[in-house]
PDB file of C-alpha atoms in Angstrom:
ATOM      1  CA  UNK A1111       3.593  -9.021 -24.501  1.00 85.00           C
ATOM      2  CA  UNK A1112       0.604  -7.729 -22.557  1.00 88.00           C
ATOM      3  CA  UNK A1113       1.026  -4.141 -21.362  1.00 92.00           C
ATOM      4  CA  UNK A1114      -0.909  -1.655 -19.268  1.00 96.00           C
ATOM      5  CA  UNK A1115      -0.185   2.075 -19.106  1.00 97.00           C
ATOM      6  CA  UNK A1116      -1.960   4.342 -16.666  1.00 97.00           C
ATOM      7  CA  UNK A1117      -2.142   8.114 -16.750  1.00 97.00           C
ATOM      8  CA  UNK A1118      -1.664  10.447 -15.081  1.00 97.00           C
ATOM      9  CA  UNK A1119       0.815   9.080 -12.530  1.00 96.00           C
ATOM     10  CA  UNK A1120      -0.604  11.423  -9.929  1.00 97.00           C
ATOM     11  CA  UNK A1121      -3.691  13.606  -9.767  1.00 98.00           C
ATOM     12  CA  UNK A1122      -4.686  16.224  -7.235  1.00 98.00           C
ATOM     13  CA  UNK A1123      -8.314  17.321  -7.076  1.00 97.00           C
ATOM     14  CA  UNK A1124     -10.348  19.572  -4.886  1.00 98.00           C
ATOM     15  CA  UNK A1125     -13.296  17.983  -3.162  1.00 97.00           C
ATOM     16  CA  UNK A1126     -16.199  17.955  -5.618  1.00 97.00           C
ATOM     17  CA  UNK A1127     -13.970  18.360  -8.691  1.00 97.00           C
ATOM     18  CA  UNK A1128     -14.792  15.512 -11.089  1.00 98.00           C
ATOM     19  CA  UNK A1129     -12.127  13.920 -13.296  1.00 98.00           C
ATOM     20  CA  UNK A1130     -11.075  10.736 -15.103  1.00 98.00           C
ATOM     21  CA  UNK A1131      -8.202   8.294 -14.886  1.00 98.00           C
ATOM     22  CA  UNK A1132      -6.966   6.526 -17.999  1.00 98.00           C
ATOM     23  CA  UNK A1133      -5.803   2.955 -18.541  1.00 98.00           C
ATOM     24  CA  UNK A1134      -4.462   2.020 -21.984  1.00 98.00           C
ATOM     25  CA  UNK A1135      -3.789  -1.613 -22.697  1.00 97.00           C
ATOM     26  CA  UNK A1136      -2.518  -4.082 -25.262  1.00 95.00           C
ATOM     27  CA  UNK A1137      -3.373  -7.717 -24.738  1.00 91.00           C
ATOM     28  CA  UNK A1138      -3.589 -10.797 -26.889  1.00 88.00           C
ATOM     29  CA  UNK A1139      -7.300 -11.367 -26.392  1.00 90.00           C
ATOM     30  CA  UNK A1140      -8.898  -9.674 -23.406  1.00 93.00           C
ATOM     31  CA  UNK A1141     -10.677 -11.822 -20.874  1.00 93.00           C
ATOM     32  CA  UNK A1142     -11.194  -8.987 -18.416  1.00 94.00           C
ATOM     33  CA  UNK A1143      -9.992  -5.564 -17.301  1.00 97.00           C
ATOM     34  CA  UNK A1144      -9.914  -4.934 -13.578  1.00 97.00           C
ATOM     35  CA  UNK A1145      -9.836  -1.808 -11.450  1.00 98.00           C
ATOM     36  CA  UNK A1146      -8.537  -1.895  -7.898  1.00 98.00           C
ATOM     37  CA  UNK A1147      -8.073   0.677  -5.182  1.00 98.00           C
ATOM     38  CA  UNK A1148      -4.975   0.463  -2.981  1.00 96.00           C
ATOM     39  CA  UNK A1149      -4.461   2.401   0.222  1.00 96.00           C
ATOM     40  CA  UNK A1150      -0.909   2.849   1.587  1.00 93.00           C
ATOM     41  CA  UNK A1151       0.445  -0.299   3.221  1.00 92.00           C
ATOM     42  CA  UNK A1152      -2.569  -2.415   2.242  1.00 95.00           C
ATOM     43  CA  UNK A1153      -3.503  -4.920  -0.414  1.00 95.00           C
ATOM     44  CA  UNK A1154      -5.562  -3.890  -3.454  1.00 96.00           C
ATOM     45  CA  UNK A1155      -9.330  -3.719  -3.000  1.00 96.00           C
ATOM     46  CA  UNK A1156     -11.435  -4.937  -5.916  1.00 96.00           C
ATOM     47  CA  UNK A1157     -13.638  -2.332  -7.587  1.00 97.00           C
ATOM     48  CA  UNK A1158     -14.766  -3.471 -11.045  1.00 95.00           C
ATOM     49  CA  UNK A1159     -14.351  -6.037 -13.788  1.00 96.00           C
ATOM     50  CA  UNK A1160     -15.111  -5.088 -17.397  1.00 96.00           C
ATOM     51  CA  UNK A1161     -15.285  -7.764 -20.060  1.00 95.00           C
ATOM     52  CA  UNK A1162     -16.203  -6.175 -23.385  1.00 94.00           C
ATOM     53  CA  UNK A1163     -16.043  -2.848 -25.205  1.00 95.00           C
ATOM     54  CA  UNK A1164     -18.956  -0.608 -24.382  1.00 96.00           C
ATOM     55  CA  UNK A1165     -19.447  -2.044 -20.929  1.00 97.00           C
ATOM     56  CA  UNK A1166     -19.882   0.345 -18.007  1.00 97.00           C
ATOM     57  CA  UNK A1167     -20.056  -0.239 -14.252  1.00 97.00           C
ATOM     58  CA  UNK A1168     -20.772   2.117 -11.384  1.00 97.00           C
ATOM     59  CA  UNK A1169     -20.173   2.114  -7.658  1.00 95.00           C
ATOM     60  CA  UNK A1170     -20.970   5.194  -5.608  1.00 95.00           C
ATOM     61  CA  UNK A1171     -18.893   8.049  -7.092  1.00 97.00           C
ATOM     62  CA  UNK A1172     -16.935   5.769  -9.445  1.00 98.00           C
ATOM     63  CA  UNK A1173     -17.804   4.723 -12.973  1.00 98.00           C
ATOM     64  CA  UNK A1174     -15.635   2.513 -15.153  1.00 98.00           C
ATOM     65  CA  UNK A1175     -15.908   2.303 -18.935  1.00 98.00           C
ATOM     66  CA  UNK A1176     -14.156   0.142 -21.518  1.00 97.00           C
ATOM     67  CA  UNK A1177     -13.211   0.472 -25.179  1.00 95.00           C
ATOM     68  CA  UNK A1178     -11.093  -1.853 -27.295  1.00 93.00           C
ATOM     69  CA  UNK A1179      -7.923   0.043 -26.387  1.00 95.00           C
ATOM     70  CA  UNK A1180      -8.516   1.760 -23.056  1.00 97.00           C
ATOM     71  CA  UNK A1181     -10.570   2.075 -19.940  1.00 98.00           C
ATOM     72  CA  UNK A1182     -11.545   5.134 -17.960  1.00 98.00           C
ATOM     73  CA  UNK A1183     -12.322   5.454 -14.291  1.00 98.00           C
ATOM     74  CA  UNK A1184     -14.550   8.483 -13.850  1.00 98.00           C
ATOM     75  CA  UNK A1185     -14.739  10.019 -10.394  1.00 98.00           C
ATOM     76  CA  UNK A1186     -17.730  12.266  -9.810  1.00 98.00           C
ATOM     77  CA  UNK A1187     -17.680  14.830  -6.996  1.00 97.00           C
ATOM     78  CA  UNK A1188     -14.831  13.121  -5.160  1.00 97.00           C
ATOM     79  CA  UNK A1189     -14.384  13.254  -1.408  1.00 98.00           C
ATOM     80  CA  UNK A1190     -11.121  13.148   0.581  1.00 97.00           C
ATOM     81  CA  UNK A1191     -11.790   9.495   1.431  1.00 97.00           C
ATOM     82  CA  UNK A1192     -11.452   8.681  -2.276  1.00 98.00           C
ATOM     83  CA  UNK A1193      -7.740   9.466  -1.988  1.00 98.00           C
ATOM     84  CA  UNK A1194      -5.814   6.295  -2.885  1.00 97.00           C
ATOM     85  CA  UNK A1195      -3.828   4.694  -5.688  1.00 97.00           C
ATOM     86  CA  UNK A1196      -6.045   3.256  -8.393  1.00 98.00           C
ATOM     87  CA  UNK A1197      -4.658   0.245 -10.226  1.00 97.00           C
ATOM     88  CA  UNK A1198      -5.714  -1.122 -13.590  1.00 97.00           C
ATOM     89  CA  UNK A1199      -4.948  -4.708 -14.630  1.00 97.00           C
ATOM     90  CA  UNK A1200      -5.705  -6.935 -17.609  1.00 95.00           C
ATOM     91  CA  UNK A1201      -6.214 -10.640 -17.832  1.00 93.00           C
ATOM     92  CA  UNK A1202      -5.677 -12.388 -21.143  1.00 92.00           C
ATOM     93  CA  UNK A1203      -7.763 -15.196 -22.539  1.00 90.00           C
ATOM     94  CA  UNK A1204      -6.329 -18.656 -22.152  1.00 84.00           C
ATOM     95  CA  UNK A1205      -5.545 -20.998 -19.314  1.00 72.00           C
ATOM     96  CA  UNK A1206      -3.734 -18.598 -16.989  1.00 79.00           C
ATOM     97  CA  UNK A1207      -5.637 -16.280 -14.666  1.00 84.00           C
ATOM     98  CA  UNK A1208      -2.684 -14.019 -13.971  1.00 88.00           C
ATOM     99  CA  UNK A1209      -3.036 -10.251 -14.043  1.00 92.00           C
ATOM    100  CA  UNK A1210      -0.749  -7.671 -15.616  1.00 93.00           C
ATOM    101  CA  UNK A1211      -0.870  -4.401 -13.690  1.00 95.00           C
ATOM    102  CA  UNK A1212      -0.238  -0.815 -14.632  1.00 95.00           C
ATOM    103  CA  UNK A1213       1.793   1.402 -12.342  1.00 94.00           C
ATOM    104  CA  UNK A1214      -1.286   3.091 -10.956  1.00 96.00           C
ATOM    105  CA  UNK A1215      -2.600   6.621 -10.531  1.00 97.00           C
ATOM    106  CA  UNK A1216      -2.189   8.198  -7.125  1.00 97.00           C
ATOM    107  CA  UNK A1217      -5.253  10.314  -6.451  1.00 98.00           C
ATOM    108  CA  UNK A1218      -5.297  12.986  -3.770  1.00 98.00           C
ATOM    109  CA  UNK A1219      -8.537  14.782  -2.985  1.00 98.00           C
ATOM    110  CA  UNK A1220      -8.142  17.901  -0.904  1.00 97.00           C
ATOM    111  CA  UNK A1221     -10.982  19.131   1.316  1.00 96.00           C
TER     112      UNK A1221
ATOM    113  CA  UNK B 595     -16.451 -10.031  -1.774  1.00 69.00           C
ATOM    114  CA  UNK B 596     -14.191 -12.977  -1.000  1.00 85.00           C
ATOM    115  CA  UNK B 597     -11.795 -12.642   1.937  1.00 93.00           C
ATOM    116  CA  UNK B 598      -8.098 -13.440   1.823  1.00 96.00           C
ATOM    117  CA  UNK B 599      -5.860 -13.164   4.867  1.00 96.00           C
ATOM    118  CA  UNK B 600      -2.086 -13.052   5.262  1.00 97.00           C
ATOM    119  CA  UNK B 601       0.139 -13.698   8.228  1.00 97.00           C
ATOM    120  CA  UNK B 602       2.247 -12.065   9.487  1.00 97.00           C
ATOM    121  CA  UNK B 603       1.419  -8.507   8.469  1.00 97.00           C
ATOM    122  CA  UNK B 604       4.906  -7.345   9.248  1.00 97.00           C
ATOM    123  CA  UNK B 605       8.212  -9.140   9.840  1.00 97.00           C
ATOM    124  CA  UNK B 606      11.731  -7.969  10.518  1.00 97.00           C
ATOM    125  CA  UNK B 607      14.555 -10.468  10.271  1.00 96.00           C
ATOM    126  CA  UNK B 608      18.320 -10.656  10.090  1.00 97.00           C
ATOM    127  CA  UNK B 609      20.147 -11.295   6.852  1.00 97.00           C
ATOM    128  CA  UNK B 610      20.551 -15.009   6.155  1.00 97.00           C
ATOM    129  CA  UNK B 611      17.417 -16.176   7.933  1.00 97.00           C
ATOM    130  CA  UNK B 612      14.317 -17.665   6.321  1.00 97.00           C
ATOM    131  CA  UNK B 613      10.843 -16.184   6.594  1.00 97.00           C
ATOM    132  CA  UNK B 614       7.511 -17.901   5.969  1.00 97.00           C
ATOM    133  CA  UNK B 615       4.401 -15.981   4.892  1.00 98.00           C
ATOM    134  CA  UNK B 616       0.957 -17.590   4.941  1.00 97.00           C
ATOM    135  CA  UNK B 617      -1.946 -16.781   2.641  1.00 97.00           C
ATOM    136  CA  UNK B 618      -5.418 -18.121   3.429  1.00 96.00           C
ATOM    137  CA  UNK B 619      -8.734 -17.950   1.617  1.00 95.00           C
ATOM    138  CA  UNK B 620     -11.236 -17.606   4.456  1.00 94.00           C
ATOM    139  CA  UNK B 621     -14.617 -18.179   2.858  1.00 90.00           C
ATOM    140  CA  UNK B 622     -13.848 -20.033  -0.346  1.00 93.00           C
ATOM    141  CA  UNK B 623     -11.539 -22.672  -1.736  1.00 93.00           C
ATOM    142  CA  UNK B 624      -8.714 -21.787  -4.083  1.00 92.00           C
ATOM    143  CA  UNK B 625      -6.876 -24.308  -6.227  1.00 92.00           C
ATOM    144  CA  UNK B 626      -4.736 -21.437  -7.467  1.00 94.00           C
ATOM    145  CA  UNK B 627      -3.211 -18.523  -5.589  1.00 95.00           C
ATOM    146  CA  UNK B 628      -0.844 -15.824  -6.764  1.00 96.00           C
ATOM    147  CA  UNK B 629       2.118 -14.188  -5.082  1.00 97.00           C
ATOM    148  CA  UNK B 630       3.117 -10.623  -5.906  1.00 97.00           C
ATOM    149  CA  UNK B 631       5.880  -8.314  -4.785  1.00 96.00           C
ATOM    150  CA  UNK B 632       5.582  -4.548  -4.633  1.00 95.00           C
ATOM    151  CA  UNK B 633       8.480  -2.150  -4.169  1.00 90.00           C
ATOM    152  CA  UNK B 634       7.894   1.408  -2.928  1.00 85.00           C
ATOM    153  CA  UNK B 635       5.929   3.511  -5.402  1.00 81.00           C
ATOM    154  CA  UNK B 636       5.896   0.634  -7.881  1.00 86.00           C
ATOM    155  CA  UNK B 637       3.085  -1.560  -9.082  1.00 87.00           C
ATOM    156  CA  UNK B 638       2.497  -5.199  -8.315  1.00 92.00           C
ATOM    157  CA  UNK B 639       4.796  -7.679 -10.001  1.00 93.00           C
ATOM    158  CA  UNK B 640       3.678 -11.288 -10.223  1.00 94.00           C
ATOM    159  CA  UNK B 641       6.264 -13.641  -8.744  1.00 96.00           C
ATOM    160  CA  UNK B 642       4.596 -17.013  -9.045  1.00 96.00           C
ATOM    161  CA  UNK B 643       1.398 -18.970  -9.348  1.00 95.00           C
ATOM    162  CA  UNK B 644       0.729 -21.415  -6.534  1.00 94.00           C
ATOM    163  CA  UNK B 645      -1.103 -24.591  -7.534  1.00 91.00           C
ATOM    164  CA  UNK B 646      -2.757 -26.902  -5.018  1.00 91.00           C
ATOM    165  CA  UNK B 647      -1.318 -30.369  -5.336  1.00 88.00           C
ATOM    166  CA  UNK B 648       1.386 -29.506  -7.830  1.00 89.00           C
ATOM    167  CA  UNK B 649       4.485 -27.375  -8.282  1.00 91.00           C
ATOM    168  CA  UNK B 650       4.306 -23.615  -8.404  1.00 94.00           C
ATOM    169  CA  UNK B 651       4.869 -21.768 -11.661  1.00 94.00           C
ATOM    170  CA  UNK B 652       7.449 -18.993 -11.407  1.00 96.00           C
ATOM    171  CA  UNK B 653       7.688 -15.861 -13.524  1.00 94.00           C
ATOM    172  CA  UNK B 654      10.829 -15.223 -15.499  1.00 93.00           C
ATOM    173  CA  UNK B 655      13.630 -13.907 -13.323  1.00 94.00           C
ATOM    174  CA  UNK B 656      12.225 -15.181 -10.025  1.00 95.00           C
ATOM    175  CA  UNK B 657      14.503 -17.669  -8.268  1.00 94.00           C
ATOM    176  CA  UNK B 658      12.432 -20.710  -7.373  1.00 93.00           C
ATOM    177  CA  UNK B 659      15.040 -21.970  -4.897  1.00 95.00           C
ATOM    178  CA  UNK B 660      14.928 -18.685  -3.024  1.00 96.00           C
ATOM    179  CA  UNK B 661      11.177 -18.217  -2.985  1.00 97.00           C
ATOM    180  CA  UNK B 662       9.682 -21.557  -2.005  1.00 96.00           C
ATOM    181  CA  UNK B 663       5.959 -21.928  -2.494  1.00 95.00           C
ATOM    182  CA  UNK B 664       3.797 -24.667  -1.004  1.00 93.00           C
ATOM    183  CA  UNK B 665       0.066 -24.932  -1.626  1.00 93.00           C
ATOM    184  CA  UNK B 666      -0.764 -27.315   1.194  1.00 85.00           C
ATOM    185  CA  UNK B 667      -4.551 -27.245   0.980  1.00 91.00           C
ATOM    186  CA  UNK B 668      -7.419 -25.608  -0.868  1.00 93.00           C
ATOM    187  CA  UNK B 669      -7.309 -22.674   1.543  1.00 94.00           C
ATOM    188  CA  UNK B 670      -3.606 -22.220   2.314  1.00 96.00           C
ATOM    189  CA  UNK B 671      -0.520 -21.254   0.351  1.00 96.00           C
ATOM    190  CA  UNK B 672       2.834 -20.377   1.899  1.00 97.00           C
ATOM    191  CA  UNK B 673       5.772 -18.390   0.576  1.00 97.00           C
ATOM    192  CA  UNK B 674       9.141 -18.955   2.211  1.00 97.00           C
ATOM    193  CA  UNK B 675      11.907 -16.486   1.513  1.00 97.00           C
ATOM    194  CA  UNK B 676      15.083 -18.488   2.117  1.00 97.00           C
ATOM    195  CA  UNK B 677      18.347 -16.915   3.199  1.00 96.00           C
ATOM    196  CA  UNK B 678      16.814 -13.465   3.033  1.00 96.00           C
ATOM    197  CA  UNK B 679      18.981 -10.458   2.199  1.00 96.00           C
ATOM    198  CA  UNK B 680      18.272  -6.736   2.412  1.00 96.00           C
ATOM    199  CA  UNK B 681      17.364  -6.612  -1.287  1.00 95.00           C
ATOM    200  CA  UNK B 682      14.474  -8.985  -0.527  1.00 96.00           C
ATOM    201  CA  UNK B 683      12.877  -6.307   1.635  1.00 96.00           C
ATOM    202  CA  UNK B 684       9.537  -5.560   0.031  1.00 96.00           C
ATOM    203  CA  UNK B 685       5.759  -5.771   0.356  1.00 97.00           C
ATOM    204  CA  UNK B 686       4.536  -9.272  -0.459  1.00 98.00           C
ATOM    205  CA  UNK B 687       0.882  -9.729  -1.399  1.00 98.00           C
ATOM    206  CA  UNK B 688      -1.083 -12.838  -2.258  1.00 97.00           C
ATOM    207  CA  UNK B 689      -4.331 -13.192  -4.137  1.00 96.00           C
ATOM    208  CA  UNK B 690      -6.871 -15.876  -4.900  1.00 95.00           C
ATOM    209  CA  UNK B 691      -9.411 -15.929  -7.719  1.00 92.00           C
ATOM    210  CA  UNK B 692     -13.153 -16.323  -7.591  1.00 91.00           C
ATOM    211  CA  UNK B 693     -14.667 -16.604 -11.055  1.00 86.00           C
ATOM    212  CA  UNK B 694     -11.571 -14.981 -12.633  1.00 81.00           C
ATOM    213  CA  UNK B 695     -11.652 -11.988 -10.259  1.00 90.00           C
ATOM    214  CA  UNK B 696      -8.650 -11.915  -7.925  1.00 92.00           C
ATOM    215  CA  UNK B 697      -9.099 -10.934  -4.300  1.00 95.00           C
ATOM    216  CA  UNK B 698      -6.020  -9.763  -2.482  1.00 97.00           C
ATOM    217  CA  UNK B 699      -4.724 -10.248   1.005  1.00 97.00           C
ATOM    218  CA  UNK B 700      -3.644  -7.295   3.158  1.00 97.00           C
ATOM    219  CA  UNK B 701       0.035  -7.849   2.411  1.00 97.00           C
ATOM    220  CA  UNK B 702       3.167  -8.630   4.427  1.00 98.00           C
ATOM    221  CA  UNK B 703       5.893  -6.043   4.917  1.00 97.00           C
ATOM    222  CA  UNK B 704       9.276  -7.804   5.026  1.00 97.00           C
ATOM    223  CA  UNK B 705      12.308  -5.930   6.259  1.00 97.00           C
ATOM    224  CA  UNK B 706      15.663  -7.693   6.177  1.00 97.00           C
ATOM    225  CA  UNK B 707      18.385  -6.077   8.252  1.00 96.00           C
TER     226      UNK B 707
END
């Protein structure tokens, strides 16, 4: 069974304090690993897709990396507007496009 | 990115009534859409896969007679919660894929009194 575990559950940072969020996964053949941002009361917002080990993608203060067992979301010099829940999901190879989500990391960035 | 809308954004109903939620892909066509449910402080749980022109595929433990899904066109899927009860109160979110990446709607908050 495909599984995704995210850590930590919650993370509090001061503005400008860089850190990383972890996503460990087990999947029977990875098609893609996805990162989303979710604000309270809203649907997830797509951030990145990673397809193979060693791949990296960047967007503003965020950088996502992928190994064969885990992915990291690095946040450099975060700002209060980066506060949100960050969700990791995996999609297995095969006919289905469904995603399996982790429980998320709630990030709070204090000014 | 691709845009997905949902309507209504919020609904309050009495126990025993049925509620319909619409999910639309605004700038692309989607032969497949997904319906998720999210309880407070929990992650998204896939309920079912909506297939245009054929029956929906439900995840284990989801009652197909309670959660009716209709994929009427390449841009519209509907979820009807029949005979809703307070335990059905939740945040319902749909998504549609573009090249394997799923784009999510803004969600519908259902409260059953």
